[in-house]
Amino acid sequence: MKLSVSSRDNKGLLIRDHVYNTLKNNIMELKLEPGRLISEKEVIEMLQVSKTPIREALVLLAQEDLIETVPQKGTYISLIDLGLVEEARFVRETMEREIVRRACQDLKTEQVMQLQHLHSLQQLCVDEKNYERFFELDEEFHKTIIVGCGKTHTWSMLEQMNVHYNRVRILRLADDEDWGLILEQHQAIIQAIRERDPDRAETVMGEHLSKVRFEKEELKKKYPTYFK
C-alpha cells in the first residue's frame, strides 16, 4: 500500500503533520488494521518522506494510543481496547443527553437547519456507500449540537477520549452498510430540537449512543484479532 503525502513545504513540521494525519486516518479507517506490524522503513516506502517527520509522527500516534512498541518485537497498530470504548461511550452518552436537552432551548433556527443539511448529506453517503464521509458527517452532526450550546471545550475533551470508541464506530459502518437506523435517530433528534421537546431529545440521544454497547460484542466475535 502506498499513501500519498503532500510535500508543499520543506520545513519538516508541515510534512510531519501530513505524515501524522495520513497515518492516523488510515488507522482510524482500518486500512492499517489493528495488530498490524508497522516499521519505520515501511512507512518511509509508503509515504516517500525522510525518517525525522515519520519518527515525530509515530511519537504523536503513540501518545494517542494508536500505536504501541513491544520491546524486541516491533511497533504495532494498537488493538482496540473495549474498556476504553465503553468508558468513552459512557462519558459521551452522559454528557450528550444533557446537552441535547439544552439544545432544545439554545440552538438557533440556522443551527437546526445545519443539522438538517448534514442529515441530507449523510443520506447521499448511504446512496454512495461512502462510510468514511458518513462518519465525518456524523461527527459534524454531534459537534454542531455540542458547540452550538457553547460547549466547545467539552467537544475537544470528547475528541481526545474517543480514539478507540471511534474505531469501533467506523468498523461498524464499514462492516454493515445498513445505516438507516442512524439516519432515523438523527432525524428524530432534529425533530425534537425543532419542537423544543427536551425529554424526547434526551431519550433518542440515549438510544442513539447506547447502540455501540451491543454492536461492539458482535464486532468482537467477527473480528477477534482486532480487539484486546
Short mmCIF file of C-alpha atoms in Angstrom, two decimals:
data_model
loop_
_atom_site.label_atom_id
_atom_site.label_comp_id
_atom_site.label_asym_id
_atom_site.label_seq_id
_atom_site.Cartn_x
_atom_site.Cartn_y
_atom_site.Cartn_z
CA MET A 1 0.00 0.00 0.00
CA LYS A 2 1.32 3.45 -0.90
CA LEU A 3 -0.14 6.52 0.74
CA SER A 4 0.33 9.99 -0.67
CA VAL A 5 1.59 12.91 1.40
CA SER A 6 1.98 16.49 0.23
CA SER A 7 5.47 17.95 0.45
CA ARG A 8 4.45 21.52 -0.38
CA ASP A 9 6.61 22.79 2.41
CA ASN A 10 10.16 21.73 3.27
CA LYS A 11 10.10 22.99 6.85
CA GLY A 12 9.59 19.50 8.26
CA LEU A 13 6.76 20.47 10.58
CA LEU A 14 4.18 20.51 7.81
CA ILE A 15 5.49 17.23 6.44
CA ARG A 16 5.28 15.71 9.90
CA ASP A 17 1.69 16.86 10.21
CA HIS A 18 0.83 15.32 6.87
CA VAL A 19 2.51 12.06 7.85
CA TYR A 20 0.65 12.07 11.17
CA ASN A 21 -2.72 12.86 9.59
CA THR A 22 -2.26 10.29 6.84
CA LEU A 23 -1.28 7.51 9.23
CA LYS A 24 -3.99 8.41 11.72
CA ASN A 25 -6.69 8.49 9.06
CA ASN A 26 -5.61 5.09 7.76
CA ILE A 27 -5.56 3.65 11.28
CA MET A 28 -8.98 5.07 12.12
CA GLU A 29 -10.42 3.86 8.80
CA LEU A 30 -8.89 0.39 9.42
CA LYS A 31 -6.80 0.45 6.27
CA LEU A 32 -3.93 -0.07 8.71
CA GLU A 33 -5.71 -2.73 10.70
CA PRO A 34 -5.39 -3.30 14.48
CA GLY A 35 -2.48 -5.55 15.42
CA ARG A 36 -0.58 -4.93 12.19
CA LEU A 37 3.20 -4.67 12.46
CA ILE A 38 4.44 -1.40 11.02
CA SER A 39 8.09 -0.43 10.63
CA GLU A 40 9.78 2.89 10.11
CA LYS A 41 11.22 1.56 6.85
CA GLU A 42 7.77 0.55 5.61
CA VAL A 43 6.33 3.99 6.38
CA ILE A 44 9.21 5.64 4.53
CA GLU A 45 8.44 3.49 1.49
CA MET A 46 4.69 4.14 1.74
CA LEU A 47 4.91 7.89 2.18
CA GLN A 48 8.17 8.73 0.43
CA VAL A 49 9.46 11.06 3.15
CA SER A 50 12.50 11.12 5.42
CA LYS A 51 12.92 9.47 8.81
CA THR A 52 12.62 12.55 11.02
CA PRO A 53 8.98 13.53 10.31
CA ILE A 54 7.98 9.86 10.47
CA ARG A 55 9.58 9.40 13.88
CA GLU A 56 7.90 12.55 15.15
CA ALA A 57 4.53 11.44 13.79
CA LEU A 58 4.91 8.00 15.37
CA VAL A 59 5.57 9.63 18.75
CA LEU A 60 2.31 11.58 18.43
CA LEU A 61 0.39 8.45 17.44
CA ALA A 62 1.83 6.58 20.43
CA GLN A 63 0.68 9.39 22.71
CA GLU A 64 -2.86 8.88 21.35
CA ASP A 65 -2.60 5.12 21.94
CA LEU A 66 -2.92 4.36 18.22
CA ILE A 67 0.41 2.55 18.01
CA GLU A 68 2.47 0.70 20.57
CA THR A 69 6.01 -0.61 20.64
CA VAL A 70 6.77 -4.05 22.05
CA PRO A 71 10.44 -4.41 23.09
CA GLN A 72 12.43 -6.70 20.78
CA LYS A 73 9.37 -7.27 18.60
CA GLY A 74 8.50 -4.00 16.90
CA THR A 75 5.83 -1.35 16.52
CA TYR A 76 2.21 -2.35 16.04
CA ILE A 77 -1.08 -0.66 15.29
CA SER A 78 -2.83 -0.75 18.67
CA LEU A 79 -5.59 -3.23 19.23
CA ILE A 80 -8.97 -1.71 20.07
CA ASP A 81 -9.39 -1.52 23.84
CA LEU A 82 -13.03 -2.27 24.64
CA GLY A 83 -12.60 -0.93 28.16
CA LEU A 84 -11.69 2.47 26.74
CA VAL A 85 -14.51 2.16 24.20
CA GLU A 86 -17.06 1.68 26.97
CA GLU A 87 -15.60 4.50 29.09
CA ALA A 88 -15.76 6.93 26.16
CA ARG A 89 -19.26 5.80 25.27
CA PHE A 90 -20.42 6.28 28.86
CA VAL A 91 -18.97 9.79 29.11
CA ARG A 92 -20.33 10.78 25.72
CA GLU A 93 -23.83 9.46 26.40
CA THR A 94 -23.97 11.09 29.83
CA MET A 95 -22.87 14.48 28.50
CA GLU A 96 -24.80 14.48 25.24
CA ARG A 97 -28.08 13.51 26.85
CA GLU A 98 -27.84 16.65 28.99
CA ILE A 99 -26.52 18.84 26.19
CA VAL A 100 -29.28 17.86 23.76
CA ARG A 101 -31.82 18.99 26.36
CA ARG A 102 -30.15 22.39 26.34
CA ALA A 103 -30.10 22.33 22.54
CA CYS A 104 -33.89 22.39 22.59
CA GLN A 105 -33.64 25.85 24.11
CA ASP A 106 -30.30 27.15 22.87
CA LEU A 107 -29.98 26.19 19.20
CA LYS A 108 -30.98 28.85 16.72
CA THR A 109 -33.02 28.22 13.60
CA GLU A 110 -29.90 28.40 11.43
CA GLN A 111 -28.20 25.71 13.50
CA VAL A 112 -31.21 23.41 13.29
CA MET A 113 -31.16 23.93 9.52
CA GLN A 114 -27.48 22.98 9.53
CA LEU A 115 -28.36 19.71 11.29
CA GLN A 116 -30.96 19.01 8.61
CA HIS A 117 -28.39 19.76 5.90
CA LEU A 118 -25.90 17.34 7.46
CA HIS A 119 -28.63 14.71 7.59
CA SER A 120 -29.29 15.18 3.86
CA LEU A 121 -25.57 14.81 3.10
CA GLN A 122 -25.47 11.60 5.12
CA GLN A 123 -28.34 10.27 3.03
CA LEU A 124 -26.22 10.83 -0.08
CA CYS A 125 -23.42 8.84 1.56
CA VAL A 126 -25.83 5.94 2.03
CA ASP A 127 -26.61 6.00 -1.67
CA GLU A 128 -22.89 6.09 -2.50
CA LYS A 129 -21.89 3.58 0.23
CA ASN A 130 -19.25 6.04 1.44
CA TYR A 131 -18.71 5.13 5.08
CA GLU A 132 -15.70 7.43 5.57
CA ARG A 133 -17.68 10.54 4.63
CA PHE A 134 -20.75 9.25 6.50
CA PHE A 135 -18.66 9.07 9.68
CA GLU A 136 -17.24 12.58 9.15
CA LEU A 137 -20.75 13.96 8.79
CA ASP A 138 -21.89 12.02 11.86
CA GLU A 139 -19.15 13.71 13.87
CA GLU A 140 -20.11 17.10 12.45
CA PHE A 141 -23.75 16.46 13.44
CA HIS A 142 -22.88 15.91 17.09
CA LYS A 143 -20.32 18.71 17.09
CA THR A 144 -22.94 21.15 15.77
CA ILE A 145 -25.21 20.36 18.73
CA ILE A 146 -22.48 20.49 21.37
CA VAL A 147 -20.65 23.58 20.12
CA GLY A 148 -23.98 25.23 19.34
CA CYS A 149 -24.75 25.02 23.07
CA GLY A 150 -21.50 26.80 23.87
CA LYS A 151 -19.62 23.63 24.92
CA THR A 152 -16.58 23.88 22.65
CA HIS A 153 -14.16 22.58 25.30
CA THR A 154 -16.48 19.67 26.01
CA TRP A 155 -16.28 18.66 22.35
CA SER A 156 -12.47 18.91 22.43
CA MET A 157 -12.37 16.68 25.51
CA LEU A 158 -14.65 14.12 23.89
CA GLU A 159 -12.47 14.04 20.78
CA GLN A 160 -9.45 13.18 22.92
CA MET A 161 -11.30 10.33 24.62
CA ASN A 162 -12.90 8.89 21.50
CA VAL A 163 -9.97 7.25 19.68
CA HIS A 164 -10.91 3.64 20.43
CA TYR A 165 -14.63 4.41 20.51
CA ASN A 166 -14.48 5.91 17.02
CA ARG A 167 -12.55 2.94 15.64
CA VAL A 168 -15.45 0.70 16.69
CA ARG A 169 -17.95 3.09 15.11
CA ILE A 170 -16.02 3.15 11.82
CA LEU A 171 -15.61 -0.64 11.85
CA ARG A 172 -19.36 -0.98 12.27
CA LEU A 173 -20.06 1.35 9.33
CA ALA A 174 -17.55 -0.46 7.12
CA ASP A 175 -18.90 -3.88 8.12
CA ASP A 176 -22.61 -3.16 7.70
CA GLU A 177 -23.97 -0.78 5.08
CA ASP A 178 -27.42 -0.65 6.69
CA TRP A 179 -27.15 2.82 8.20
CA GLY A 180 -30.87 3.52 8.17
CA LEU A 181 -31.34 3.45 11.95
CA ILE A 182 -28.65 6.08 12.41
CA LEU A 183 -30.42 8.37 9.96
CA GLU A 184 -33.79 7.75 11.63
CA GLN A 185 -32.37 8.63 15.03
CA HIS A 186 -30.65 11.77 13.72
CA GLN A 187 -33.92 12.90 12.16
CA ALA A 188 -35.78 12.23 15.42
CA ILE A 189 -33.20 14.31 17.32
CA ILE A 190 -33.61 17.18 14.84
CA GLN A 191 -37.37 17.00 15.14
CA ALA A 192 -37.25 17.01 18.95
CA ILE A 193 -34.95 20.04 18.95
CA ARG A 194 -37.15 21.82 16.41
CA GLU A 195 -40.24 21.13 18.56
CA ARG A 196 -38.42 22.17 21.77
CA ASP A 197 -39.05 18.75 23.33
CA PRO A 198 -36.11 18.04 25.69
CA ASP A 199 -37.50 14.77 27.06
CA ARG A 200 -37.87 13.28 23.59
CA ALA A 201 -34.48 14.62 22.52
CA GLU A 202 -32.75 13.07 25.52
CA THR A 203 -34.46 9.72 25.03
CA VAL A 204 -33.50 9.43 21.37
CA MET A 205 -29.93 10.60 22.03
CA GLY A 206 -29.57 7.94 24.73
CA GLU A 207 -30.83 5.24 22.39
CA HIS A 208 -28.57 6.51 19.63
CA LEU A 209 -25.36 6.46 21.67
CA SER A 210 -26.09 3.21 23.53
CA LYS A 211 -26.08 1.25 20.25
CA VAL A 212 -22.31 0.79 20.50
CA ARG A 213 -22.73 -1.31 23.65
CA PHE A 214 -24.43 -4.02 21.62
CA GLU A 215 -22.57 -3.62 18.35
CA LYS A 216 -19.11 -3.96 19.87
CA GLU A 217 -19.83 -7.51 21.07
CA GLU A 218 -20.93 -8.57 17.59
CA LEU A 219 -17.85 -6.97 16.05
CA LYS A 220 -15.57 -8.65 18.57
CA LYS A 221 -16.92 -12.05 17.52
CA LYS A 222 -16.48 -11.23 13.85
CA TYR A 223 -13.04 -9.58 14.14
CA PRO A 224 -11.46 -11.20 17.22
CA THR A 225 -7.91 -10.26 16.27
CA TYR A 226 -8.77 -6.53 16.24
CA PHE A 227 -9.51 -6.31 19.98
CA LYS A 228 -7.62 -6.62 23.23
#
